[in-house]
Short mmCIF file of C-alpha atoms in Angstrom, two decimals:
data_model
loop_
_atom_site.label_atom_id
_atom_site.label_comp_id
_atom_site.label_asym_id
_atom_site.label_seq_id
_atom_site.Cartn_x
_atom_site.Cartn_y
_atom_site.Cartn_z
CA ALA A 1 1.20 20.21 -3.67
CA GLN A 2 2.19 22.96 -1.34
CA ALA A 3 5.86 22.25 -1.88
CA GLY A 4 5.34 22.76 -5.50
CA PHE A 5 5.12 19.03 -6.66
CA LYS A 6 2.46 18.05 -9.32
CA VAL A 7 0.31 15.36 -7.50
CA VAL A 8 -1.74 12.82 -9.25
CA LEU A 9 -4.46 11.65 -7.04
CA CYS A 10 -5.90 8.22 -7.74
CA SER A 11 -9.45 7.37 -6.64
CA ARG A 12 -11.90 4.63 -7.38
CA SER A 13 -14.50 7.36 -7.96
CA ARG A 14 -13.28 9.98 -10.32
CA GLU A 15 -16.05 12.27 -8.72
CA ALA A 16 -14.89 11.79 -5.23
CA GLY A 17 -11.26 12.60 -6.47
CA LEU A 18 -12.53 15.72 -7.94
CA ASN A 19 -14.45 16.66 -4.80
CA ALA A 20 -11.18 16.25 -2.85
CA VAL A 21 -9.20 18.34 -5.03
CA ALA A 22 -12.11 21.06 -5.19
CA SER A 23 -11.61 20.97 -1.18
CA LEU A 24 -8.09 22.27 -1.45
CA PRO A 25 -6.73 25.78 -1.37
CA THR A 26 -6.95 27.29 -5.01
CA GLU A 27 -3.12 27.52 -5.22
CA ASP A 28 -2.72 23.80 -4.29
CA GLY A 29 -5.61 22.53 -6.20
CA ARG A 30 -4.01 23.61 -9.42
CA LEU A 31 -1.08 21.24 -9.02
CA VAL A 32 -3.34 18.22 -8.35
CA CYS A 33 -4.84 15.70 -10.89
CA VAL A 34 -7.02 12.99 -10.69
CA ALA A 35 -6.85 9.68 -12.28
CA GLN A 36 -9.46 6.82 -11.72
CA LEU A 37 -8.10 3.72 -10.22
CA ASN A 38 -9.85 0.61 -8.87
CA LEU A 39 -7.09 -1.67 -7.49
CA ALA A 40 -9.43 -4.66 -7.16
CA ASP A 41 -9.64 -4.87 -11.06
CA LEU A 42 -6.34 -5.37 -12.81
CA VAL A 43 -7.79 -3.84 -15.92
CA SER A 44 -8.60 -0.69 -14.13
CA VAL A 45 -5.02 -0.64 -12.79
CA ASP A 46 -3.53 -1.08 -16.41
CA ALA A 47 -5.75 1.86 -17.54
CA ALA A 48 -5.05 3.93 -14.31
CA ALA A 49 -1.25 3.35 -15.15
CA GLU A 50 -1.65 4.79 -18.63
CA GLU A 51 -3.46 7.96 -17.47
CA ILE A 52 -1.02 8.28 -14.70
CA ALA A 53 1.98 8.17 -16.85
CA THR A 54 0.33 10.70 -19.26
CA LEU A 55 -0.35 13.10 -16.37
CA ALA A 56 3.00 12.53 -14.43
CA GLY A 57 5.15 12.60 -17.60
CA PRO A 58 8.43 10.50 -17.75
CA ARG A 59 9.34 10.52 -14.22
CA ILE A 60 7.62 9.80 -10.80
CA ASP A 61 9.56 11.35 -7.99
CA PHE A 62 7.59 9.73 -5.42
CA LEU A 63 5.00 6.87 -5.86
CA VAL A 64 3.05 6.34 -2.82
CA LEU A 65 0.85 2.99 -2.63
CA ASN A 66 -1.39 3.87 -0.18
CA ALA A 67 -5.12 2.66 -0.85
CA GLY A 68 -6.36 -0.48 0.84
CA ILE A 69 -9.39 -2.17 2.35
CA MET A 70 -9.40 -3.63 5.68
CA ALA A 71 -10.93 -6.85 7.57
CA THR A 72 -13.97 -7.67 5.07
CA PRO A 73 -16.13 -9.86 7.33
CA THR A 74 -16.47 -12.63 4.69
CA ARG A 75 -14.29 -13.84 1.98
CA GLU A 76 -14.80 -11.81 -1.05
CA THR A 77 -12.94 -11.67 -4.44
CA THR A 78 -11.63 -9.01 -6.71
CA THR A 79 -12.71 -8.84 -10.35
CA GLN A 80 -10.21 -11.44 -11.38
CA GLY A 81 -10.81 -13.66 -8.71
CA PHE A 82 -8.25 -13.02 -5.90
CA GLU A 83 -9.11 -12.71 -2.35
CA LEU A 84 -10.35 -9.17 -2.09
CA GLN A 85 -7.84 -7.90 0.68
CA VAL A 86 -4.73 -9.50 -0.57
CA GLY A 87 -5.90 -8.65 -4.26
CA THR A 88 -6.43 -5.02 -3.62
CA ASN A 89 -3.77 -4.30 -0.91
CA HIS A 90 -0.98 -6.26 -2.62
CA PHE A 91 -1.75 -7.55 -6.22
CA GLY A 92 -3.17 -4.14 -7.33
CA HIS A 93 -0.26 -2.06 -5.85
CA PHE A 94 2.15 -4.68 -7.40
CA ARG A 95 0.65 -4.17 -10.94
CA LEU A 96 0.40 -0.49 -10.67
CA ALA A 97 4.21 -0.38 -9.55
CA GLU A 98 5.00 -2.77 -12.40
CA LYS A 99 3.30 -0.55 -15.01
CA LEU A 100 5.08 2.57 -14.00
CA TRP A 101 8.35 0.85 -13.57
CA SER A 102 10.18 2.96 -16.07
CA ARG A 103 9.06 6.24 -14.18
CA VAL A 104 9.91 5.30 -10.47
CA ALA A 105 13.30 3.10 -11.66
CA GLN A 106 15.25 6.28 -12.00
CA LYS A 107 17.90 7.99 -9.67
CA GLU A 108 16.65 9.21 -6.32
CA CYS A 109 13.05 8.15 -7.27
CA ARG A 110 11.16 6.64 -4.09
CA THR A 111 8.37 4.21 -3.91
CA VAL A 112 6.58 4.14 -0.36
CA VAL A 113 4.29 1.37 0.43
CA LEU A 114 2.02 1.48 3.32
CA SER A 115 2.22 -1.59 5.46
CA SER A 116 1.00 -1.78 8.90
CA THR A 117 1.93 -3.19 12.24
CA ALA A 118 -1.09 -5.58 11.29
CA HIS A 119 1.44 -7.51 9.41
CA THR A 120 2.08 -9.56 12.45
CA PHE A 121 -1.73 -10.80 12.41
CA GLY A 122 -1.27 -13.59 10.08
CA GLY A 123 1.49 -15.44 8.09
CA VAL A 124 1.85 -15.33 4.36
CA GLU A 125 0.72 -18.70 2.68
CA LEU A 126 2.39 -18.56 -0.52
CA ASP A 127 0.54 -21.74 -1.67
CA ASP A 128 -2.79 -20.40 -0.46
CA LEU A 129 -2.88 -16.73 -0.70
CA HIS A 130 -6.54 -16.55 -1.67
CA TYR A 131 -8.06 -19.06 0.84
CA THR A 132 -9.08 -21.53 -1.87
CA LYS A 133 -7.29 -24.54 -0.60
CA GLY A 134 -9.01 -25.22 2.67
CA ARG A 135 -7.46 -22.47 4.95
CA ALA A 136 -10.21 -20.89 7.11
CA TYR A 137 -10.73 -17.27 6.31
CA SER A 138 -10.35 -14.74 9.06
CA PRO A 139 -10.99 -10.98 8.42
CA TRP A 140 -8.10 -9.94 10.37
CA GLY A 141 -5.84 -12.79 9.28
CA ALA A 142 -6.39 -11.93 5.69
CA TYR A 143 -5.73 -8.09 6.37
CA GLY A 144 -2.70 -9.02 8.27
CA GLN A 145 -1.41 -11.18 5.31
CA SER A 146 -1.97 -8.58 2.82
CA LYS A 147 0.04 -5.97 5.15
CA ALA A 148 2.86 -8.55 5.22
CA CYS A 149 2.87 -8.83 1.44
CA ASN A 150 3.10 -4.87 1.46
CA LEU A 151 6.09 -5.12 3.48
CA LEU A 152 7.86 -8.11 1.74
CA PHE A 153 7.11 -6.29 -1.69
CA ALA A 154 8.95 -2.87 -0.51
CA LYS A 155 11.65 -4.88 0.38
CA GLU A 156 12.14 -6.76 -2.67
CA LEU A 157 11.17 -3.79 -4.87
CA SER A 158 13.98 -1.83 -3.14
CA GLU A 159 16.51 -4.61 -3.99
CA ARG A 160 15.29 -4.71 -7.65
CA LEU A 161 15.32 -0.72 -7.91
CA ALA A 162 18.88 -0.27 -6.36
CA PRO A 163 20.68 -0.55 -9.83
CA SER A 164 18.77 2.59 -11.19
CA GLY A 165 19.35 4.63 -7.94
CA ALA A 166 15.86 4.60 -6.84
CA SER A 167 14.53 3.26 -3.62
CA ALA A 168 11.58 1.78 -1.96
CA PHE A 169 10.40 1.89 1.82
CA SER A 170 7.29 0.57 3.79
CA VAL A 171 5.63 2.47 6.62
CA HIS A 172 3.13 1.74 9.43
CA PRO A 173 1.01 4.94 9.51
CA GLY A 174 -0.54 4.27 12.72
CA VAL A 175 -4.38 3.85 13.55
CA ILE A 176 -5.95 6.70 11.62
CA ARG A 177 -9.51 8.19 11.57
CA THR A 178 -10.13 7.32 7.95
CA ASN A 179 -13.09 5.92 5.99
CA LEU A 180 -11.32 2.41 6.46
CA TRP A 181 -13.38 2.40 9.49
CA ARG A 182 -16.61 2.46 7.30
CA GLU A 183 -20.06 1.81 8.88
CA ASP A 184 -20.06 -1.63 7.37
CA GLN A 185 -16.84 -2.67 8.97
CA GLY A 186 -16.91 -0.52 12.21
CA PRO A 187 -16.28 1.58 14.12
CA SER A 188 -18.26 -0.22 16.59
CA PHE A 189 -16.37 -0.79 20.02
CA LEU A 190 -16.45 -4.43 19.52
CA ASN A 191 -14.90 -4.14 15.87
CA ARG A 192 -12.18 -2.02 17.21
CA LEU A 193 -11.51 -4.14 20.17
CA GLY A 194 -11.30 -7.07 18.10
CA PHE A 195 -8.54 -5.35 15.83
CA LEU A 196 -6.70 -4.28 19.04
CA SER A 197 -6.89 -7.57 20.71
CA PHE A 198 -4.78 -9.16 17.80
CA ASN A 199 -1.92 -6.50 18.39
CA LYS A 200 0.66 -7.15 21.15
CA LEU A 201 1.39 -3.42 21.01
CA LEU A 202 -2.23 -2.42 22.51
CA PRO A 203 -1.05 0.36 24.76
CA LYS A 204 0.58 2.12 21.79
CA LEU A 205 -2.85 1.91 19.65
CA LEU A 206 -5.26 3.03 22.03
CA SER A 207 -5.12 6.64 20.69
CA ASP A 208 -6.02 7.18 17.07
CA LYS A 209 -3.90 9.42 14.99
CA THR A 210 -5.41 12.45 12.94
CA ILE A 211 -5.13 12.06 9.23
CA GLU A 212 -2.30 14.68 9.23
CA GLN A 213 -0.35 12.72 11.92
CA GLY A 214 -1.13 9.55 10.08
CA ALA A 215 0.45 10.88 6.75
CA ALA A 216 3.66 12.30 8.44
CA THR A 217 5.62 8.88 8.18
CA THR A 218 4.58 8.68 4.52
CA VAL A 219 5.69 12.18 3.91
CA TYR A 220 8.85 11.37 5.77
CA ALA A 221 9.67 8.39 3.90
CA CYS A 222 9.22 10.63 0.57
CA LEU A 223 11.19 13.47 1.49
CA ALA A 224 13.71 13.03 4.44
CA PRO A 225 17.16 13.88 2.84
CA ARG A 226 18.90 11.31 5.07
CA LEU A 227 17.47 8.38 3.76
CA ASP A 228 20.53 7.37 1.60
CA LYS A 229 20.91 3.99 0.12
CA SER A 230 21.83 2.39 3.69
CA PHE A 231 18.18 2.61 4.43
CA ALA A 232 17.09 0.80 1.37
CA GLY A 233 14.02 -1.20 2.02
CA ALA A 234 13.60 -0.04 5.54
CA TYR A 235 10.27 -0.20 7.33
CA PHE A 236 9.25 3.12 9.30
CA ALA A 237 6.69 3.92 12.05
CA ASP A 238 6.34 7.33 13.68
CA CYS A 239 9.04 8.89 11.28
CA ASN A 240 11.70 6.45 12.42
CA VAL A 241 13.13 2.97 11.44
CA ALA A 242 11.01 0.24 13.08
CA THR A 243 11.80 -3.51 13.28
CA PRO A 244 9.21 -5.80 11.50
CA ALA A 245 8.46 -9.41 12.35
CA ALA A 246 11.48 -11.58 11.71
CA ALA A 247 9.81 -13.29 8.80
CA MET A 248 9.77 -10.12 6.88
CA SER A 249 13.66 -10.28 6.57
CA ASP A 250 13.69 -13.56 4.74
CA PRO A 251 15.06 -12.83 1.19
CA ASP A 252 13.69 -16.16 -0.16
CA LEU A 253 10.04 -15.38 1.13
CA ARG A 254 10.08 -11.92 -0.52
CA LYS A 255 11.44 -13.37 -3.94
CA GLN A 256 8.88 -16.11 -3.83
CA LEU A 257 6.25 -13.80 -3.21
CA TRP A 258 7.29 -11.39 -6.15
CA GLU A 259 7.37 -14.57 -8.38
CA ILE A 260 4.05 -16.05 -7.58
CA THR A 261 2.37 -12.55 -7.78
CA GLU A 262 3.87 -11.86 -11.26
CA ALA A 263 2.71 -15.46 -12.31
CA GLN A 264 -0.74 -15.11 -10.88
CA ILE A 265 -1.36 -11.64 -12.62
CA ALA A 266 -0.21 -13.04 -15.88
CA GLU A 267 -2.45 -16.25 -15.41
CA VAL A 268 -5.52 -14.17 -14.96
CA LEU A 269 -4.75 -11.50 -17.65
CA LYS A 270 -3.60 -13.80 -20.43
#
């Protein structure tokens, strides 16, 4: 908003979104609109996409798929019956991007998907994404799977957007002091230690980032002029290209994930 862009802020609670806008300096707040969005309900996603389209107009320069849920202690489900973490973090964002396709598939538009170094926590089980076929549920394994799906989605999305001149990236924002560390999930020392113990980059994660620092890589992926087509589908951390897990470069895996996601969404919404 400070740069003069009109911003559509999505929030599960419209009241919370409006309160966030009210906290901004007056000149910035005038350029921020609020759309209600619950990523754990695909009907809400569809309604939000219509509202966003009305507010944003025919073109969305930067679509930032930022929301998420992390490490729910037990297996829960979305409104449509998907495992809650992959359903919210991947399926909800996938559907939103799909519904806004005509507005983001335009020359020089960018879609930025928030993934995480947590994509290394667990593999993507295409035949059991929702832990319904005997796979033991793990809070961090499920979170890691959802973040891997985000990264794979961004790479495949970038490929499919290429003919339009648009691009897509994924980012690892870092460990940020946000409400993801809610009281019911942490931020107890043991909970956070459990998170860190999964990560082989432990020394780099001992210091949290502020919200501003955490947003920096997302803003970079949106605005950096040097990100031409040679960076298509890139994964960023600390405002630099980073190397994801080897499996994230598998074109068959990301294509299959795309097709399975499409099919499962179509099945629950038919």
